[in-house]
Amino acid sequence: MSDLHEMTALEQASAIAKGDLSPVELTEHYLARIAKGDKNLGAYLTVTGELARSQAQRAEREAVAARRDGVRLGLLHGVPVPVKDLVQVEGVRCTWGSAVFTDHVSDADDHVAVRLREAGTVMLGKTNTAEFGLPCYTENRLGPPTRHPLNAGRSPGGSSGGAAAAVAAGLAPLAHGTDAGGSVRIPASACGLVGLKPSRGRISNGPWRPDVTGLSVHGALARTAADAAALVDVMAGPMPGDVYTAPGHPGGTTLTEHAHRDPPPLRVAVLREPMVPGAVLHPDCADALEHAAATLAALGHELQELEMPPDRRVLEAFTRVWSVEAASYEVEPEHADQLMPLTVWLREIAAGVSAREYHAALATFRGLGQMLTDLLFTTYDVILSPVLAEPPVWIGELRNDVNPADEFARMTEFMPYTALYNLTGMPSITVPLSRNAGGLPIGVLLGTRYADEALLVSLAAQLHDSGRRYALQDCFRPRHQHQGPQPGGLSGQK
């Protein structure tokens, strides 16, 4: 079958459970597509063909036995799922996106790798990432940059850019990613995918690099909200030694179930203006927000504009914590010259961050989360905002190896919305609804209160399905073609 990659991940899993599709056949299909299509794309750093075939054969044996014995298989049994190269898998190369670790092979699994294997998924390989996941692009010194599947000169974003490019190009049905400031949602938006960042503690970060800051979480990139929810369901659950653990979903249900249920009418706060000083919202991204707002209004949700003025103290706190994260990787002095200039600059900042300043920065994050919980989410159910302040940029446009301080400032202006949910630990999800006049995807971002991913994926699925129908009716046009405010959009909500 030549169209296997056009099926959703859940459709593939269903076909495997029924015996209509073999995990071996599906895995070979994707390995062939990777061999042919990834040479210029750069989505994968390591392709694990031998391991994938072995896991697919095991998944096939288990599927045959399950059909014989009347046993129900897992949500994504037999479905290929690549993992981002920030995750350790025993016996597989793990570079953390850095030339320093080009030849490093992991001697143990991270918990998320264990979850994926136990769920019967097949690991195609390790997807490309920025060095240590620090920048919001996917360019490193291990090889060529990851390219946008729709425009080879553009960046797919980062740091899970390899994962996004793989899914968007049909080199994987869905993919694992990590997100500490937007690294799942940024490339998902840029590549026209759903990107789900779950609540802090939903998926174990242990055991080898537990994130004591609470910023980083494992997440999912997929073509549908239901697929993304299924991958989070598979990866979720507490593990011994976890720093954070999130409570279960209402009634013991799964996220996948909620992705197939419409939400009740919701109160939606629309956050238009960037929360980073100096950031300016591009007209294409403003149009995508208008389109999403109009769709939500048509679905019966109540919208009201919200202002959250930029606060430089939050940016300064994030910079301190981010720099300490960059410095947490142990690099021998003789290998320091292999680090990216941005990484070097951040590690230098970290050397001047005192324990008191670090504690104060983390306290700032906790205070922001408490403020949203006590004030905003007692009035509203969901926040709607752009994902990015700009459409996908050219490869190299965000990098500034000569002046990393300017690079960092440029990146914060490019991605002024996503980090809010990392600072607070709350869940958020990107929804692909629009494309600009150049054909580049422009997503929107939904966020909600802590541990309420069920509401979030329900709304995202509803918005995605309805938004695509709305777009087919040509209700969304680039700003330069606007004849006036869109009915039911932001212009009509006060």
PDB file of N, CA and C in Angstrom, residues 198-250:
ATOM      1  N   PRO A 198       1.682  18.638  27.599  1.00  0.00           N
ATOM      2  CA  PRO A 198       0.829  18.319  28.747  1.00  0.00           C
ATOM      3  C   PRO A 198       1.258  19.055  30.007  1.00  0.00           C
ATOM      4  N   SER A 199       0.508  18.871  31.066  1.00  0.00           N
ATOM      5  CA  SER A 199       0.816  19.495  32.346  1.00  0.00           C
ATOM      6  C   SER A 199       2.111  18.936  32.921  1.00  0.00           C
ATOM      7  N   ARG A 200       2.747  19.755  33.726  1.00  0.00           N
ATOM      8  CA  ARG A 200       3.949  19.339  34.453  1.00  0.00           C
ATOM      9  C   ARG A 200       3.635  18.094  35.284  1.00  0.00           C
ATOM     10  N   GLY A 201       4.452  17.061  35.131  1.00  0.00           N
ATOM     11  CA  GLY A 201       4.251  15.837  35.898  1.00  0.00           C
ATOM     12  C   GLY A 201       3.341  14.821  35.249  1.00  0.00           C
ATOM     13  N   ARG A 202       2.752  15.129  34.100  1.00  0.00           N
ATOM     14  CA  ARG A 202       1.886  14.165  33.415  1.00  0.00           C
ATOM     15  C   ARG A 202       2.719  12.983  32.904  1.00  0.00           C
ATOM     16  N   ILE A 203       3.905  13.281  32.388  1.00  0.00           N
ATOM     17  CA  ILE A 203       4.819  12.268  31.860  1.00  0.00           C
ATOM     18  C   ILE A 203       6.127  12.373  32.629  1.00  0.00           C
ATOM     19  N   SER A 204       6.666  11.254  33.037  1.00  0.00           N
ATOM     20  CA  SER A 204       7.889  11.254  33.846  1.00  0.00           C
ATOM     21  C   SER A 204       9.079  11.827  33.085  1.00  0.00           C
ATOM     22  N   ASN A 205       9.844  12.671  33.754  1.00  0.00           N
ATOM     23  CA  ASN A 205      11.070  13.219  33.176  1.00  0.00           C
ATOM     24  C   ASN A 205      12.306  12.444  33.610  1.00  0.00           C
ATOM     25  N   GLY A 206      12.116  11.400  34.402  1.00  0.00           N
ATOM     26  CA  GLY A 206      13.271  10.681  34.940  1.00  0.00           C
ATOM     27  C   GLY A 206      13.763   9.583  34.014  1.00  0.00           C
ATOM     28  N   PRO A 207      14.751   8.841  34.483  1.00  0.00           N
ATOM     29  CA  PRO A 207      15.434   9.111  35.747  1.00  0.00           C
ATOM     30  C   PRO A 207      16.752   9.870  35.610  1.00  0.00           C
ATOM     31  N   TRP A 208      17.247  10.018  34.351  1.00  0.00           N
ATOM     32  CA  TRP A 208      18.637  10.441  34.206  1.00  0.00           C
ATOM     33  C   TRP A 208      18.833  11.937  34.177  1.00  0.00           C
ATOM     34  N   ARG A 209      17.887  12.694  33.653  1.00  0.00           N
ATOM     35  CA  ARG A 209      17.989  14.153  33.686  1.00  0.00           C
ATOM     36  C   ARG A 209      16.669  14.750  34.174  1.00  0.00           C
ATOM     37  N   PRO A 210      16.282  14.461  35.411  1.00  0.00           N
ATOM     38  CA  PRO A 210      15.023  15.025  35.920  1.00  0.00           C
ATOM     39  C   PRO A 210      15.102  16.543  35.953  1.00  0.00           C
ATOM     40  N   ASP A 211      14.027  17.182  35.484  1.00  0.00           N
ATOM     41  CA  ASP A 211      14.025  18.642  35.396  1.00  0.00           C
ATOM     42  C   ASP A 211      13.480  19.232  36.696  1.00  0.00           C
ATOM     43  N   VAL A 212      14.374  19.683  37.560  1.00  0.00           N
ATOM     44  CA  VAL A 212      13.941  20.214  38.854  1.00  0.00           C
ATOM     45  C   VAL A 212      13.264  21.573  38.713  1.00  0.00           C
ATOM     46  N   THR A 213      13.443  22.258  37.563  1.00  0.00           N
ATOM     47  CA  THR A 213      12.807  23.563  37.373  1.00  0.00           C
ATOM     48  C   THR A 213      11.321  23.426  37.051  1.00  0.00           C
ATOM     49  N   GLY A 214      10.930  22.276  36.494  1.00  0.00           N
ATOM     50  CA  GLY A 214       9.543  22.100  36.081  1.00  0.00           C
ATOM     51  C   GLY A 214       9.237  22.675  34.713  1.00  0.00           C
ATOM     52  N   LEU A 215      10.224  23.223  34.024  1.00  0.00           N
ATOM     53  CA  LEU A 215       9.981  23.829  32.718  1.00  0.00           C
ATOM     54  C   LEU A 215       9.738  22.781  31.640  1.00  0.00           C
ATOM     55  N   SER A 216      10.535  21.730  31.628  1.00  0.00           N
ATOM     56  CA  SER A 216      10.536  20.790  30.513  1.00  0.00           C
ATOM     57  C   SER A 216       9.557  19.642  30.715  1.00  0.00           C
ATOM     58  N   VAL A 217       8.822  19.320  29.668  1.00  0.00           N
ATOM     59  CA  VAL A 217       7.921  18.168  29.665  1.00  0.00           C
ATOM     60  C   VAL A 217       8.065  17.432  28.341  1.00  0.00           C
ATOM     61  N   HIS A 218       7.697  16.158  28.352  1.00  0.00           N
ATOM     62  CA  HIS A 218       7.579  15.401  27.107  1.00  0.00           C
ATOM     63  C   HIS A 218       6.218  15.696  26.500  1.00  0.00           C
ATOM     64  N   GLY A 219       6.164  15.755  25.166  1.00  0.00           N
ATOM     65  CA  GLY A 219       4.913  16.050  24.497  1.00  0.00           C
ATOM     66  C   GLY A 219       4.786  15.313  23.177  1.00  0.00           C
ATOM     67  N   ALA A 220       3.750  15.645  22.416  1.00  0.00           N
ATOM     68  CA  ALA A 220       3.408  14.908  21.208  1.00  0.00           C
ATOM     69  C   ALA A 220       3.182  15.839  20.036  1.00  0.00           C
ATOM     70  N   LEU A 221       3.652  15.412  18.853  1.00  0.00           N
ATOM     71  CA  LEU A 221       3.385  16.114  17.597  1.00  0.00           C
ATOM     72  C   LEU A 221       2.649  15.150  16.677  1.00  0.00           C
ATOM     73  N   ALA A 222       1.534  15.609  16.103  1.00  0.00           N
ATOM     74  CA  ALA A 222       0.696  14.723  15.305  1.00  0.00           C
ATOM     75  C   ALA A 222      -0.124  15.549  14.324  1.00  0.00           C
ATOM     76  N   ARG A 223      -0.837  14.845  13.448  1.00  0.00           N
ATOM     77  CA  ARG A 223      -1.676  15.550  12.480  1.00  0.00           C
ATOM     78  C   ARG A 223      -3.081  15.806  12.997  1.00  0.00           C
ATOM     79  N   THR A 224      -3.473  15.124  14.074  1.00  0.00           N
ATOM     80  CA  THR A 224      -4.798  15.332  14.657  1.00  0.00           C
ATOM     81  C   THR A 224      -4.678  15.428  16.170  1.00  0.00           C
ATOM     82  N   ALA A 225      -5.658  16.048  16.784  1.00  0.00           N
ATOM     83  CA  ALA A 225      -5.677  16.159  18.240  1.00  0.00           C
ATOM     84  C   ALA A 225      -5.818  14.784  18.881  1.00  0.00           C
ATOM     85  N   ALA A 226      -6.588  13.888  18.257  1.00  0.00           N
ATOM     86  CA  ALA A 226      -6.782  12.556  18.817  1.00  0.00           C
ATOM     87  C   ALA A 226      -5.477  11.765  18.817  1.00  0.00           C
ATOM     88  N   ASP A 227      -4.698  11.874  17.736  1.00  0.00           N
ATOM     89  CA  ASP A 227      -3.402  11.192  17.692  1.00  0.00           C
ATOM     90  C   ASP A 227      -2.461  11.729  18.765  1.00  0.00           C
ATOM     91  N   ALA A 228      -2.427  13.057  18.907  1.00  0.00           N
ATOM     92  CA  ALA A 228      -1.563  13.661  19.927  1.00  0.00           C
ATOM     93  C   ALA A 228      -1.988  13.219  21.318  1.00  0.00           C
ATOM     94  N   ALA A 229      -3.291  13.183  21.556  1.00  0.00           N
ATOM     95  CA  ALA A 229      -3.803  12.745  22.855  1.00  0.00           C
ATOM     96  C   ALA A 229      -3.426  11.291  23.122  1.00  0.00           C
ATOM     97  N   ALA A 230      -3.521  10.451  22.106  1.00  0.00           N
ATOM     98  CA  ALA A 230      -3.189   9.032  22.268  1.00  0.00           C
ATOM     99  C   ALA A 230      -1.723   8.857  22.645  1.00  0.00           C
ATOM    100  N   LEU A 231      -0.835   9.624  22.015  1.00  0.00           N
ATOM    101  CA  LEU A 231       0.588   9.495  22.327  1.00  0.00           C
ATOM    102  C   LEU A 231       0.867   9.947  23.751  1.00  0.00           C
ATOM    103  N   VAL A 232       0.227  11.022  24.192  1.00  0.00           N
ATOM    104  CA  VAL A 232       0.404  11.445  25.584  1.00  0.00           C
ATOM    105  C   VAL A 232      -0.151  10.393  26.530  1.00  0.00           C
ATOM    106  N   ASP A 233      -1.305   9.808  26.197  1.00  0.00           N
ATOM    107  CA  ASP A 233      -1.858   8.735  27.028  1.00  0.00           C
ATOM    108  C   ASP A 233      -0.862   7.589  27.189  1.00  0.00           C
ATOM    109  N   VAL A 234      -0.206   7.233  26.100  1.00  0.00           N
ATOM    110  CA  VAL A 234       0.746   6.125  26.112  1.00  0.00           C
ATOM    111  C   VAL A 234       1.974   6.455  26.964  1.00  0.00           C
ATOM    112  N   MET A 235       2.426   7.693  26.909  1.00  0.00           N
ATOM    113  CA  MET A 235       3.648   8.081  27.616  1.00  0.00           C
ATOM    114  C   MET A 235       3.398   8.453  29.069  1.00  0.00           C
ATOM    115  N   ALA A 236       2.147   8.733  29.431  1.00  0.00           N
ATOM    116  CA  ALA A 236       1.833   9.310  30.738  1.00  0.00           C
ATOM    117  C   ALA A 236       1.883   8.281  31.863  1.00  0.00           C
ATOM    118  N   GLY A 237       1.978   8.826  33.080  1.00  0.00           N
ATOM    119  CA  GLY A 237       1.935   7.997  34.276  1.00  0.00           C
ATOM    120  C   GLY A 237       3.134   8.234  35.167  1.00  0.00           C
ATOM    121  N   PRO A 238       2.929   8.190  36.470  1.00  0.00           N
ATOM    122  CA  PRO A 238       4.031   8.435  37.402  1.00  0.00           C
ATOM    123  C   PRO A 238       5.024   7.285  37.423  1.00  0.00           C
ATOM    124  N   MET A 239       6.258   7.630  37.746  1.00  0.00           N
ATOM    125  CA  MET A 239       7.312   6.637  37.906  1.00  0.00           C
ATOM    126  C   MET A 239       8.043   6.912  39.216  1.00  0.00           C
ATOM    127  N   PRO A 240       8.632   5.892  39.819  1.00  0.00           N
ATOM    128  CA  PRO A 240       9.335   6.105  41.089  1.00  0.00           C
ATOM    129  C   PRO A 240      10.410   7.179  40.973  1.00  0.00           C
ATOM    130  N   GLY A 241      10.430   8.081  41.949  1.00  0.00           N
ATOM    131  CA  GLY A 241      11.431   9.127  41.962  1.00  0.00           C
ATOM    132  C   GLY A 241      11.054  10.400  41.230  1.00  0.00           C
ATOM    133  N   ASP A 242       9.844  10.459  40.637  1.00  0.00           N
ATOM    134  CA  ASP A 242       9.438  11.663  39.910  1.00  0.00           C
ATOM    135  C   ASP A 242       9.401  12.879  40.829  1.00  0.00           C
ATOM    136  N   VAL A 243       9.885  14.005  40.312  1.00  0.00           N
ATOM    137  CA  VAL A 243       9.852  15.261  41.059  1.00  0.00           C
ATOM    138  C   VAL A 243       8.437  15.808  41.099  1.00  0.00           C
ATOM    139  N   TYR A 244       7.706  15.674  39.986  1.00  0.00           N
ATOM    140  CA  TYR A 244       6.320  16.152  39.887  1.00  0.00           C
ATOM    141  C   TYR A 244       5.448  15.013  39.377  1.00  0.00           C
ATOM    142  N   THR A 245       4.190  14.963  39.819  1.00  0.00           N
ATOM    143  CA  THR A 245       3.200  14.038  39.274  1.00  0.00           C
ATOM    144  C   THR A 245       1.874  14.777  39.141  1.00  0.00           C
ATOM    145  N   ALA A 246       1.203  14.600  38.017  1.00  0.00           N
ATOM    146  CA  ALA A 246      -0.083  15.257  37.774  1.00  0.00           C
ATOM    147  C   ALA A 246      -1.228  14.317  38.126  1.00  0.00           C
ATOM    148  N   PRO A 247      -2.352  14.863  38.608  1.00  0.00           N
ATOM    149  CA  PRO A 247      -3.517  14.012  38.912  1.00  0.00           C
ATOM    150  C   PRO A 247      -4.140  13.453  37.645  1.00  0.00           C
ATOM    151  N   GLY A 248      -4.939  12.393  37.803  1.00  0.00           N
ATOM    152  CA  GLY A 248      -5.580  11.766  36.661  1.00  0.00           C
ATOM    153  C   GLY A 248      -6.670  12.628  36.045  1.00  0.00           C
ATOM    154  N   HIS A 249      -7.188  12.171  34.920  1.00  0.00           N
ATOM    155  CA  HIS A 249      -8.251  12.900  34.214  1.00  0.00           C
ATOM    156  C   HIS A 249      -9.609  12.591  34.852  1.00  0.00           C
ATOM    157  N   PRO A 250     -10.611  13.446  34.615  1.00  0.00           N
ATOM    158  CA  PRO A 250     -11.927  13.265  35.249  1.00  0.00           C
ATOM    159  C   PRO A 250     -12.511  11.885  34.994  1.00  0.00           C
TER     160      PRO A 250
END
